[in-house]
Coordinates of C-alpha atoms in Angstrom, one line a residue:
X1 CA 3.5 65.1 -23.0
X2 CA 4.3 61.5 -21.9
X3 CA 6.3 60.9 -25.2
X4 CA 8.2 64.2 -24.9
X5 CA 9.0 64.2 -21.2
X6 CA 11.9 61.7 -21.3
X7 CA 13.7 63.8 -23.9
X8 CA 13.2 67.0 -21.9
X9 CA 14.6 65.2 -18.8
X10 CA 17.6 63.9 -20.7
X11 CA 18.5 67.4 -22.0
X12 CA 18.1 69.0 -18.6
X13 CA 20.3 66.3 -17.0
X14 CA 23.2 67.4 -19.2
X15 CA 23.5 70.8 -17.5
X16 CA 24.9 71.1 -14.0
X17 CA 24.0 74.3 -12.3
X18 CA 25.6 77.6 -12.9
X19 CA 23.9 80.9 -13.5
X20 CA 22.3 82.2 -16.6
X21 CA 20.7 85.7 -17.1
X22 CA 18.0 86.4 -19.6
X23 CA 18.2 89.3 -22.1
X24 CA 15.0 89.6 -24.0
X25 CA 15.4 91.6 -27.3
X26 CA 11.7 91.3 -28.3
X27 CA 8.6 90.6 -26.2
X28 CA 5.2 90.5 -27.8
X29 CA 1.7 89.3 -26.8
X30 CA -1.5 89.1 -28.7
X31 CA -4.5 87.7 -26.9
X32 CA -3.5 84.4 -25.3
X33 CA -0.3 83.9 -27.2
X34 CA 3.1 85.6 -26.6
X35 CA 6.7 85.2 -27.6
X36 CA 10.2 86.3 -26.5
X37 CA 13.4 86.5 -28.5
X38 CA 16.7 87.1 -26.9
X39 CA 19.8 85.6 -25.3
X40 CA 20.7 83.5 -22.3
X41 CA 24.2 84.3 -21.0
X42 CA 26.2 83.0 -18.1
X43 CA 28.2 80.0 -17.0
X44 CA 27.2 76.4 -16.8
X45 CA 28.7 72.9 -16.7
X46 CA 27.8 70.5 -19.5
X47 CA 28.1 66.7 -19.4
X48 CA 30.0 66.7 -16.1
X49 CA 32.7 69.2 -17.3
X50 CA 33.7 72.4 -15.5
X51 CA 31.9 75.6 -15.6
X52 CA 32.3 77.5 -18.9
X53 CA 30.8 80.7 -20.3
X54 CA 27.8 80.1 -22.6
X55 CA 25.6 82.4 -24.7
X56 CA 22.6 81.0 -26.6
X57 CA 20.0 82.6 -28.7
X58 CA 16.5 81.7 -27.4
X59 CA 13.0 81.9 -28.6
X60 CA 10.0 81.1 -26.3
X61 CA 6.4 80.7 -27.4
X62 CA 3.9 81.0 -24.6
X63 CA 0.1 80.3 -24.3
X64 CA -2.1 81.6 -21.6
X65 CA -4.2 78.8 -20.0
X66 CA -6.5 79.4 -17.1
X67 CA -5.0 82.8 -16.5
X68 CA -1.4 81.5 -16.3
X69 CA 1.3 81.7 -19.0
X70 CA 2.7 78.3 -20.1
X71 CA 5.7 77.7 -22.1
X72 CA 4.7 75.7 -25.2
X73 CA 7.9 75.9 -27.3
X74 CA 11.5 76.8 -26.7
X75 CA 14.3 76.9 -29.2
X76 CA 17.9 77.7 -28.4
X77 CA 21.0 77.6 -30.4
X78 CA 24.5 79.1 -30.6
X79 CA 24.6 82.4 -32.6
X80 CA 26.7 82.0 -35.7
X81 CA 30.1 83.6 -35.9
X82 CA 29.9 87.1 -37.5
X83 CA 30.9 86.4 -41.1
X84 CA 30.5 90.0 -42.3
X85 CA 33.4 91.4 -44.3
X86 CA 35.8 93.4 -42.1
X87 CA 37.1 96.7 -43.3
X88 CA 40.7 96.6 -44.2
X89 CA 40.8 92.9 -44.5

């Protein structure tokens, strides 16, 4: 944890407030492990800029320890642009 905490604090420092809502598409738990897959949508400011809309795909992995769920992994990225062939194109 001591080696990772500076990176987590740096990433968090880049975001300046705003409001995000969570839309889970998949939620599953087996024993003491669980995961969620979905989207975070809203507005936030990045690197001191103004508020802008943002949507990211998010996966969370959780582990139950001492009766409480703890986040042990988070991955977020921007969804790729739909590159499917459009009819009539």
